Short mmCIF file of C-alpha atoms and ligand atoms in Angstrom, two decimals:
data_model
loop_
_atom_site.label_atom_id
_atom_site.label_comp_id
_atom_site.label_asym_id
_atom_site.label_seq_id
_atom_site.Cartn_x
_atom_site.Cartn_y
_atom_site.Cartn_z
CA UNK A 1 -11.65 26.53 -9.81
CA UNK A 2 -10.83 25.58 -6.48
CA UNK A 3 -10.67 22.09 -4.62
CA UNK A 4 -13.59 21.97 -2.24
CA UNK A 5 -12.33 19.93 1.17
CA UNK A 6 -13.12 18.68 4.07
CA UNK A 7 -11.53 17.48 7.64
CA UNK A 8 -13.18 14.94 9.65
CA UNK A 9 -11.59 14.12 13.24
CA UNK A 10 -10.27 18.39 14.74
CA UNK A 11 -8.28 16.89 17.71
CA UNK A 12 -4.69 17.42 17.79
CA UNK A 13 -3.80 16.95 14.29
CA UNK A 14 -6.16 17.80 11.73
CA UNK A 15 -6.26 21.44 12.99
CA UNK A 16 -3.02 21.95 11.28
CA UNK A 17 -5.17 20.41 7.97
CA UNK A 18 -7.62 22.84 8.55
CA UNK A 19 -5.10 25.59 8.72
CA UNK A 20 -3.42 24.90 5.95
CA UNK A 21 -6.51 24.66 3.72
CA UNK A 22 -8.09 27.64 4.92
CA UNK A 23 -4.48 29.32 3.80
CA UNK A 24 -4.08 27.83 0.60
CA UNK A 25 -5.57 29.80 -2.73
CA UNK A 26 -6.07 26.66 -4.85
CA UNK A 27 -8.27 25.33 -2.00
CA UNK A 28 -11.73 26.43 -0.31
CA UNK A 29 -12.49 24.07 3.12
CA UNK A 30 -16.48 23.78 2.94
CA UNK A 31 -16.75 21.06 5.50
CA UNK A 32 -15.52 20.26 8.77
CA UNK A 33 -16.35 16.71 10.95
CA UNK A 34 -15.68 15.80 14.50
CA UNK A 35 -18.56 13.61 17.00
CA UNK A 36 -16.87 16.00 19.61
CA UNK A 37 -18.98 19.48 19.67
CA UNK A 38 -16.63 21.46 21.91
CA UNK A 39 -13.85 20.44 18.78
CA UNK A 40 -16.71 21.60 16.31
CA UNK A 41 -17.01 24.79 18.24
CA UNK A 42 -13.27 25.68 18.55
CA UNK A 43 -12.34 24.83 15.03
CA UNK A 44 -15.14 27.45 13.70
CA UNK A 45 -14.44 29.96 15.83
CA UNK A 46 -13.74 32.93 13.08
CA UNK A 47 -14.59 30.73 10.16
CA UNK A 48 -18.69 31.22 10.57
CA UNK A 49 -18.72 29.95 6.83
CA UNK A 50 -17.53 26.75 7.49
CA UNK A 51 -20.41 23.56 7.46
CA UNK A 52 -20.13 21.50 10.27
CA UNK A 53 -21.44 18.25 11.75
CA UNK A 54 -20.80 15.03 13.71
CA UNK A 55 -21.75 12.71 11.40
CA UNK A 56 -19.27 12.19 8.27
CA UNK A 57 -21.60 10.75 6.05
CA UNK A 58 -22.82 14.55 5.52
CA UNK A 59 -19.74 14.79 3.57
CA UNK A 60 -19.83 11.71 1.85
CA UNK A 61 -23.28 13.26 0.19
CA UNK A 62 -22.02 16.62 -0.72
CA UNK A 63 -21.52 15.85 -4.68
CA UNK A 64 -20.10 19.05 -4.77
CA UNK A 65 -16.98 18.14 -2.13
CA UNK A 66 -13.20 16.88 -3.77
CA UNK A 67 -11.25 15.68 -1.27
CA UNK A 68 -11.90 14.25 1.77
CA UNK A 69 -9.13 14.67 4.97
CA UNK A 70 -9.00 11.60 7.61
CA UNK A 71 -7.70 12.99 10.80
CA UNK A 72 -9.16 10.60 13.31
CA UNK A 73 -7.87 7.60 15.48
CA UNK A 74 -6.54 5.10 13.58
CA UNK A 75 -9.05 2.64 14.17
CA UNK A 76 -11.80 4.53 12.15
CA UNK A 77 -8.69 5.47 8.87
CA UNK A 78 -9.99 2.27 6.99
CA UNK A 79 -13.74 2.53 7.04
CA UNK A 80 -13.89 6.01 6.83
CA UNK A 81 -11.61 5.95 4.02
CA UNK A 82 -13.66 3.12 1.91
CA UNK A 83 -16.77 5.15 2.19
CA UNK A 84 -15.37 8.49 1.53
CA UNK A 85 -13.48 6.25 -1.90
CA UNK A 86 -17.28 4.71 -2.26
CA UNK A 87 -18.23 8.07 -2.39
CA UNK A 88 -15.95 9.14 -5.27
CA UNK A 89 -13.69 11.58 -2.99
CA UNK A 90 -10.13 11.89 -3.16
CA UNK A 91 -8.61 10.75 0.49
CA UNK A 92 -5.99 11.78 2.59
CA UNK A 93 -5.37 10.11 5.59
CA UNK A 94 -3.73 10.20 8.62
CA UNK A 95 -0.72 7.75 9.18
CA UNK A 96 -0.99 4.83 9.39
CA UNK A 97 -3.32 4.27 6.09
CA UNK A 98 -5.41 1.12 8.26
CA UNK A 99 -4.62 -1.17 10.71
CA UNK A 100 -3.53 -4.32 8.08
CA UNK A 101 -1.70 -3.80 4.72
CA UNK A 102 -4.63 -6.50 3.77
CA UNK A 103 -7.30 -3.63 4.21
CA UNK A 104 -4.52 -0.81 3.05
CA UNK A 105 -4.55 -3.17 -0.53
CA UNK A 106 -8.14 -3.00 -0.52
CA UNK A 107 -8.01 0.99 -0.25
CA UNK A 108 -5.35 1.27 -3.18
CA UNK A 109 -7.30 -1.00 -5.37
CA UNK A 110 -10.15 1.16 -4.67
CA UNK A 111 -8.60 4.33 -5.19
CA UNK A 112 -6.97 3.16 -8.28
CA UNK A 113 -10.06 1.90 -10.13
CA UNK A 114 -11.60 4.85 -9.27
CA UNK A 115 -8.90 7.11 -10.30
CA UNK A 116 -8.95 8.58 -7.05
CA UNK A 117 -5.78 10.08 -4.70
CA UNK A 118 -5.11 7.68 -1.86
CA UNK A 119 -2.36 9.35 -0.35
CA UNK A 120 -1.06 8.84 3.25
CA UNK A 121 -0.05 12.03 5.46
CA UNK A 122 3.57 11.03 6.80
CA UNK A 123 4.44 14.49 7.12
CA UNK A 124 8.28 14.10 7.73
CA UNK A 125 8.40 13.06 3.55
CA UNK A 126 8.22 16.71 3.05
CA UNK A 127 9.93 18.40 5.65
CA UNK A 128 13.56 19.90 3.98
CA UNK A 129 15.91 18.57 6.59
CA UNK A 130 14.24 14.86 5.48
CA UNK A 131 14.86 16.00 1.53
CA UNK A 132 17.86 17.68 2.07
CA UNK A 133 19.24 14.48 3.75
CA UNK A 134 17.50 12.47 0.44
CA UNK A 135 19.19 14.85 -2.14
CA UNK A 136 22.62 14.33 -0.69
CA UNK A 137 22.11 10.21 -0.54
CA UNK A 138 20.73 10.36 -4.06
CA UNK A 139 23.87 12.47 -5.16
CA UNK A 140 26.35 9.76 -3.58
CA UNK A 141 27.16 11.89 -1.24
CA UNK A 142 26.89 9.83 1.21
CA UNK A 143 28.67 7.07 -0.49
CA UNK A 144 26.93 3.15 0.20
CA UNK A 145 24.85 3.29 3.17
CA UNK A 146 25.81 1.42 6.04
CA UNK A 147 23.26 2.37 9.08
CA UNK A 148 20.21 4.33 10.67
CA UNK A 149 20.15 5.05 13.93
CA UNK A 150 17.33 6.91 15.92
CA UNK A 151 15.62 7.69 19.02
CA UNK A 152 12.20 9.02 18.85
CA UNK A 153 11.13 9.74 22.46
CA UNK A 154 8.48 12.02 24.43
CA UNK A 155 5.78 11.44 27.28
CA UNK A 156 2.41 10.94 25.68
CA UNK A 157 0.42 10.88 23.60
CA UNK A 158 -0.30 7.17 24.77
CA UNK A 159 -2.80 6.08 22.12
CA UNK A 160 -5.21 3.19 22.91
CA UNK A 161 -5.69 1.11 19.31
CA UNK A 162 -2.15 1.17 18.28
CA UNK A 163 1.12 0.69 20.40
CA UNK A 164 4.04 3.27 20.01
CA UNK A 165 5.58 1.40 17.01
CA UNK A 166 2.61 2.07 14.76
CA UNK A 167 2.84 5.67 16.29
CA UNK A 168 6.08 6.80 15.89
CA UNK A 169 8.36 4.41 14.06
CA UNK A 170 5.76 4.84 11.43
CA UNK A 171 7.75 8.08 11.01
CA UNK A 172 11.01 6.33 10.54
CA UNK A 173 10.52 3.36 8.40
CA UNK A 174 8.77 5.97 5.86
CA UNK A 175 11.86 8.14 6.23
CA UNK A 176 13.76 5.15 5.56
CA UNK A 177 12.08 3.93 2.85
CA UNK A 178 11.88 7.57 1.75
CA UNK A 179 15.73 7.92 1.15
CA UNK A 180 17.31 4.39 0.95
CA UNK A 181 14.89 2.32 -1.38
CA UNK A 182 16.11 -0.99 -0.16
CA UNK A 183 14.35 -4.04 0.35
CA UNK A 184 13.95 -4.56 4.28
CA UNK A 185 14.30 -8.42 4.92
CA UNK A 186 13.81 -8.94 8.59
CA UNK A 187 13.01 -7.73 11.89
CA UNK A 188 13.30 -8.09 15.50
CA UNK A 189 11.44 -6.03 17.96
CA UNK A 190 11.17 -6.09 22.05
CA UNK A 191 8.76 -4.01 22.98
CA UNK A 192 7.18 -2.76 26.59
CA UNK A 193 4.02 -2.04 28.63
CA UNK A 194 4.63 -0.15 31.92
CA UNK A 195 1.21 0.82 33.00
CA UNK A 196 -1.23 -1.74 33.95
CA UNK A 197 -4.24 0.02 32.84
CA UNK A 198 -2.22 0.73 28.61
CA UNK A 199 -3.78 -1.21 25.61
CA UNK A 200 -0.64 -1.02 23.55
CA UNK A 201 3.21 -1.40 24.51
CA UNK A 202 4.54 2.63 25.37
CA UNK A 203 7.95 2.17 24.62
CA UNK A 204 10.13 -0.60 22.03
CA UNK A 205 13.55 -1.12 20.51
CA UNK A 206 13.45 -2.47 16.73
CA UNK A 207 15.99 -3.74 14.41
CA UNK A 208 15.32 -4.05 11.01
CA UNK A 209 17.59 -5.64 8.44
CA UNK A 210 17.46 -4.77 5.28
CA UNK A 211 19.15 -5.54 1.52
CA UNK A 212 22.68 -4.73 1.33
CA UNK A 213 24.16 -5.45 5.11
CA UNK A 214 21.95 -1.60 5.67
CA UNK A 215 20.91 -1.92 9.36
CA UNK A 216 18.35 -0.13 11.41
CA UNK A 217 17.65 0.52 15.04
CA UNK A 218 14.93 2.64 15.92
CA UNK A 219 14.04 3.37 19.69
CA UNK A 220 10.37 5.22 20.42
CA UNK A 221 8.60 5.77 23.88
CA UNK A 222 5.69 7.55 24.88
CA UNK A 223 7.53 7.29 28.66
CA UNK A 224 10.64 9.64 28.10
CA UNK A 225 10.78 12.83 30.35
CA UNK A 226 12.11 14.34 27.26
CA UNK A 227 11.35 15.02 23.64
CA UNK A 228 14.12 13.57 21.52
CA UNK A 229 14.09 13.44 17.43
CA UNK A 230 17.49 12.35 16.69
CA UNK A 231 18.69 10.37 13.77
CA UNK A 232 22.48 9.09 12.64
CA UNK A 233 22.81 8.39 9.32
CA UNK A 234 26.51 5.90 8.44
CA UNK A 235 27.71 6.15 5.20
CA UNK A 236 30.97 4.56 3.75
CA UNK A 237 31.75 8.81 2.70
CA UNK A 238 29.93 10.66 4.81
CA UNK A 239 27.92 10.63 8.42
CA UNK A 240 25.17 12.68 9.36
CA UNK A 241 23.47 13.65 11.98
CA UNK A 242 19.99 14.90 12.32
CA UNK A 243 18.26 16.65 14.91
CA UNK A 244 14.63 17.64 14.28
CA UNK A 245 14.28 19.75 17.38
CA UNK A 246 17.29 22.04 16.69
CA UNK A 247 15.45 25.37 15.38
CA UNK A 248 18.82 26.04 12.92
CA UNK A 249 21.61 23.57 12.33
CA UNK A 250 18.74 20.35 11.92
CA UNK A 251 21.48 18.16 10.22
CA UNK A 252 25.32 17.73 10.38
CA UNK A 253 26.92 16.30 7.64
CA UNK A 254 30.04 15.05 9.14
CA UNK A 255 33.47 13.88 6.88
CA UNK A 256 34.05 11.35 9.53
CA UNK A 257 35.05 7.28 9.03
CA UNK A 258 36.90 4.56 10.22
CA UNK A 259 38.83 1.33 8.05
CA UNK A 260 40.23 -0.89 9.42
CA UNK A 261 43.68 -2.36 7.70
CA UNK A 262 44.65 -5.63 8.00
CA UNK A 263 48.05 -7.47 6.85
CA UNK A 264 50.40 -9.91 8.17
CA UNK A 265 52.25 -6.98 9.70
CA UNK A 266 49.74 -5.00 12.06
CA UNK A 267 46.83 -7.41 11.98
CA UNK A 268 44.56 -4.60 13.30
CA UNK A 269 44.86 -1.19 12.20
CA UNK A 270 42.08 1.13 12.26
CA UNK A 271 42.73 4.82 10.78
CA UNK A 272 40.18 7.16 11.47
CA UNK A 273 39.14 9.90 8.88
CA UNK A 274 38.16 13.72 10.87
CA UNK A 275 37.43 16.16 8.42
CA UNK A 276 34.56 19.29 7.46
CA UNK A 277 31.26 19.65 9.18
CA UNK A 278 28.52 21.13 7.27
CA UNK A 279 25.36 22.62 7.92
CA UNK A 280 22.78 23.24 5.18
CA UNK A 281 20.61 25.78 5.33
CA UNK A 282 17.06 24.93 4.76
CA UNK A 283 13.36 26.23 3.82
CA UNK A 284 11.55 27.31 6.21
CA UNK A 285 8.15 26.46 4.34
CA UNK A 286 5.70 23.96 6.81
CA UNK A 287 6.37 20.51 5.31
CA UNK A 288 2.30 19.89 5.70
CA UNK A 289 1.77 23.10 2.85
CA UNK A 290 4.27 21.59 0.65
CA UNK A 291 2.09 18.46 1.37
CA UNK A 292 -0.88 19.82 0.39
CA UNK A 293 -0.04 21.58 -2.46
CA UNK A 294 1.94 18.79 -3.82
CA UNK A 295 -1.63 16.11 -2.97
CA UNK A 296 -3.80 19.21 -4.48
CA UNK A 297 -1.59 19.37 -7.65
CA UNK A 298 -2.22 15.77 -8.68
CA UNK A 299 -6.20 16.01 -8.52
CA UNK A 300 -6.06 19.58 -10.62
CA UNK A 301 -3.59 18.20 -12.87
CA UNK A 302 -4.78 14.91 -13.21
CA UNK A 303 -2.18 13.26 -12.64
CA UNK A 304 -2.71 11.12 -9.29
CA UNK A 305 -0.04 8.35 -9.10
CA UNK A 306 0.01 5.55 -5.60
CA UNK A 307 3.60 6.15 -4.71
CA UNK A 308 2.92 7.20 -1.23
CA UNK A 309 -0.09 4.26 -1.01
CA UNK A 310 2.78 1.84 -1.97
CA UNK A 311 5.23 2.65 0.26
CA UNK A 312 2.86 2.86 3.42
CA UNK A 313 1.77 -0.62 2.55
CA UNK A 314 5.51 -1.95 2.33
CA UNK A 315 5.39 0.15 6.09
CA UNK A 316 2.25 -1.53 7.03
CA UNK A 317 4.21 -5.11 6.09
CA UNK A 318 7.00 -3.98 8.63
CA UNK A 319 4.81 -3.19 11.25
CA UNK A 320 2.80 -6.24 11.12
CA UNK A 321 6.23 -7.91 11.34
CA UNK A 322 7.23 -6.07 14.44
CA UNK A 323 3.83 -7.45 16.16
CA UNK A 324 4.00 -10.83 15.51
CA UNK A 325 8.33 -10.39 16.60
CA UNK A 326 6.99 -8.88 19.93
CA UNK A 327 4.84 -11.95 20.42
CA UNK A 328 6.75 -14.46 19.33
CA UNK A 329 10.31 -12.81 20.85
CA UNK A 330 12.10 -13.67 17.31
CA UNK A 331 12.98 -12.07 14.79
CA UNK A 332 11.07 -12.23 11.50
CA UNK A 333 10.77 -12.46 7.83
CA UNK A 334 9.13 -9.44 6.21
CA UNK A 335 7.32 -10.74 3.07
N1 NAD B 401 1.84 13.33 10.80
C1 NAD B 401 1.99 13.60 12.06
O1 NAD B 401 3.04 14.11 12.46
C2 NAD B 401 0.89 13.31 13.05
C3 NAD B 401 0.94 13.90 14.32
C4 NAD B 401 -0.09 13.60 15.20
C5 NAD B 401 -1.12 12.74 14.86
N2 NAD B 401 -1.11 12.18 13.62
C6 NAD B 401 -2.18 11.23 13.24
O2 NAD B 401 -3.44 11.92 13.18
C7 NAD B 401 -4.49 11.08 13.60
C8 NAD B 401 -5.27 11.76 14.72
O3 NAD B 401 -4.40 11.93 15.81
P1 NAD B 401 -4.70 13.03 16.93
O4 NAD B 401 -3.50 13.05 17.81
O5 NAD B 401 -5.17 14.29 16.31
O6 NAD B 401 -5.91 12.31 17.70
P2 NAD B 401 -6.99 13.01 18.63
O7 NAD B 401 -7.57 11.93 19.46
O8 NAD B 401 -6.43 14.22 19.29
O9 NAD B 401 -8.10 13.52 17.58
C9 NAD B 401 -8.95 12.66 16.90
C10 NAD B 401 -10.29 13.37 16.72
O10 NAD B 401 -11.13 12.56 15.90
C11 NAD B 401 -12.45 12.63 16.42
N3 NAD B 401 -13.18 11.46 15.97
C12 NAD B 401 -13.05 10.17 16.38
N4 NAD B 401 -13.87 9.35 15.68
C13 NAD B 401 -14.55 10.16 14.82
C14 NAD B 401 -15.54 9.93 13.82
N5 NAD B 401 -16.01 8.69 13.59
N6 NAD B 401 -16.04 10.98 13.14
C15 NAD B 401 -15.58 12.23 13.37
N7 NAD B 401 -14.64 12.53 14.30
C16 NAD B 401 -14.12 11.50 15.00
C17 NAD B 401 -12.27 12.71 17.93
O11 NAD B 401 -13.41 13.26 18.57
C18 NAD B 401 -11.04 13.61 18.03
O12 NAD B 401 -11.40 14.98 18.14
C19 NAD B 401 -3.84 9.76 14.04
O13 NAD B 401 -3.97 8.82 13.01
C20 NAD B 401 -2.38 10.12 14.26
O14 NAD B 401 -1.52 9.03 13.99
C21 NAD B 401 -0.16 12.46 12.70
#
């Protein structure tokens, strides 16, 4: 039998939902939401079987509908997602999971009572440069790690209810997360409005200390004439470097280091260590499919775990730190 879904909020992003729901064979898409008409209208085009409607509750009383997709601003991801939980659906939602890792907790204990998936879409979790990069940390490849290093830049799309850190760090401290596992401790965070009329700050710098000595600077901005997606990666064996817009070659794994000898000879000695560059090859498959099918799998199996709904609330916790570090202007504790 198949999973019976539906996508409320058809702007930018939950097109690609629709998409890949309409492609998959262990799913049929019965419903789709938006309070926007002319995004009602386009999404249908060639799907005339589709049910449609402004108003989400229609989908909260189909008994017959599974899974529910939240692809609206982040604002509505909360309530949307209690009612659609109230309404014994399975939720996916767009990142970030709510607007407080108070009223994310409230979702998971929700979910989990219910036995329902609460899973948050961070996409890059399942893109293979981001587990190809996991698999060689995992493996020791990359020996202790020492660093993370990225800039995450492009003009637009200025959002109005959260400022670029929710937007796009979001992307990195799950990535982190994702491959390190270590506890972050602190953070500092400067972050910038530049046009009178914005809501939210459009571009920030954010350090983030974590367990271990591991440090992490992350740089986004909605104000950059260019896209950039890159990412170093320090090891005490290995660097790499990752560079999500490259169509081949996405990561470098680079045989590179430096120590630095001391003795009562040559106080300062530093010998520098140049060797291989590799480039992995990697699947081609759309990370939001193996996202899917993956989400899909543990409603038909039965065998839903809150993973993902635990680490976006540790996220959440780190973003709420960054906030109050932008206010205040020091750095702070991440509990
Ligand atoms: N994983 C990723 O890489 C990625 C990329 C882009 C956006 N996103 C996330 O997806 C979400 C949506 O972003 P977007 O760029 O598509 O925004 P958008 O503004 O383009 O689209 C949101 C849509 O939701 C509709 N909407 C708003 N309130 C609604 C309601 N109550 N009921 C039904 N429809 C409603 C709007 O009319 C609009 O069409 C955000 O949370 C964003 O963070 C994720």
């Amino acid at each position: 039998m198949k999973l019976k879904v539906g996508v409320i909020g058809l702007g930018y992003w939950g097109p690609n939902f629709v998409r890949n729901f309409i492609r998959y064979e262990r799913t049929q898409l019965v419903w789709v939401c938006d309070i926007s008409e002319k995004a009602l209208k386009k999404t249908c085009q060639g799907y005339p079987y589709l049910k449609s409607t402004q108003n989400y509750h229609d989908l909260l009383k189909d008994n017959s509908l599974d899974l529910i997709i939240i692809t609206t601003p982040p604002n509505s991801h909360y309530i949307i997602a209690k009612k659609a939980l109230e309404a014994k659906k399975h939720v996916i939602v767009a990142k970030p999971l709510a607007l407080s890792s108070k009223g994310a907790n409230d979702l998971l204990k929700l979910a989990n009572e219910n036995n329902l998936l609460l899973h948050t879409d961070l996409t890059y979790l399942y893109t293979a440069a981001v587990r190809t990069i996991k698999n060689l940390i995992d493996k020791g490849a990359v020996g202790n790690p020492l660093y993370y290093d990225s800039i995450r830049t492009n003009l637009g799309l200025i959002q109005q209810d959260v400022n670029v850190i929710w937007d796009l760090a979001i992307h990195d401290l799950s990535i982190i997360d994702y491959w390190f596992n270590l506890k972050p401790e602190k953070v500092f965070a400067v972050a910038s409005k530049h046009n009178e009329n914005s809501k939210t700050e459009e571009m920030a710098h954010i350090s983030v200390t974590y367990q271990n000595h591991f440090i992490a600077h992350i740089h986004v901005s909605w104000l950059s004439p260019v896209k950039i997606r890159t990412t170093l990666v320090g090891g005490t064996n290995k660097m790499v470097y990752f560079d999500d817009l490259q169509p081949d070659e996405k990561i470098k794994i680079y045989d590179k280091g430096v120590k630095i000898a001391s003795d009562s000879i040559t106080p300062f000695k530093p010998a520098y260590r140049s060797g291989n560059i590799i480039t992995p090859t990697l699947s081609q498959e759309e990370a939001l499919f193996l996202e899917i099918r993956d989400t899909t799998n543990q409603i038909m199996r039965k065998s839903i775990n809150y993973l993902n709904a635990q680490l976006s609330i540790r996220i959440l916790k780190i973003l709420e730190a960054c906030d109050k570090s932008i206010k205040t202007g020091h750095s702070t504790a991440i509990r």
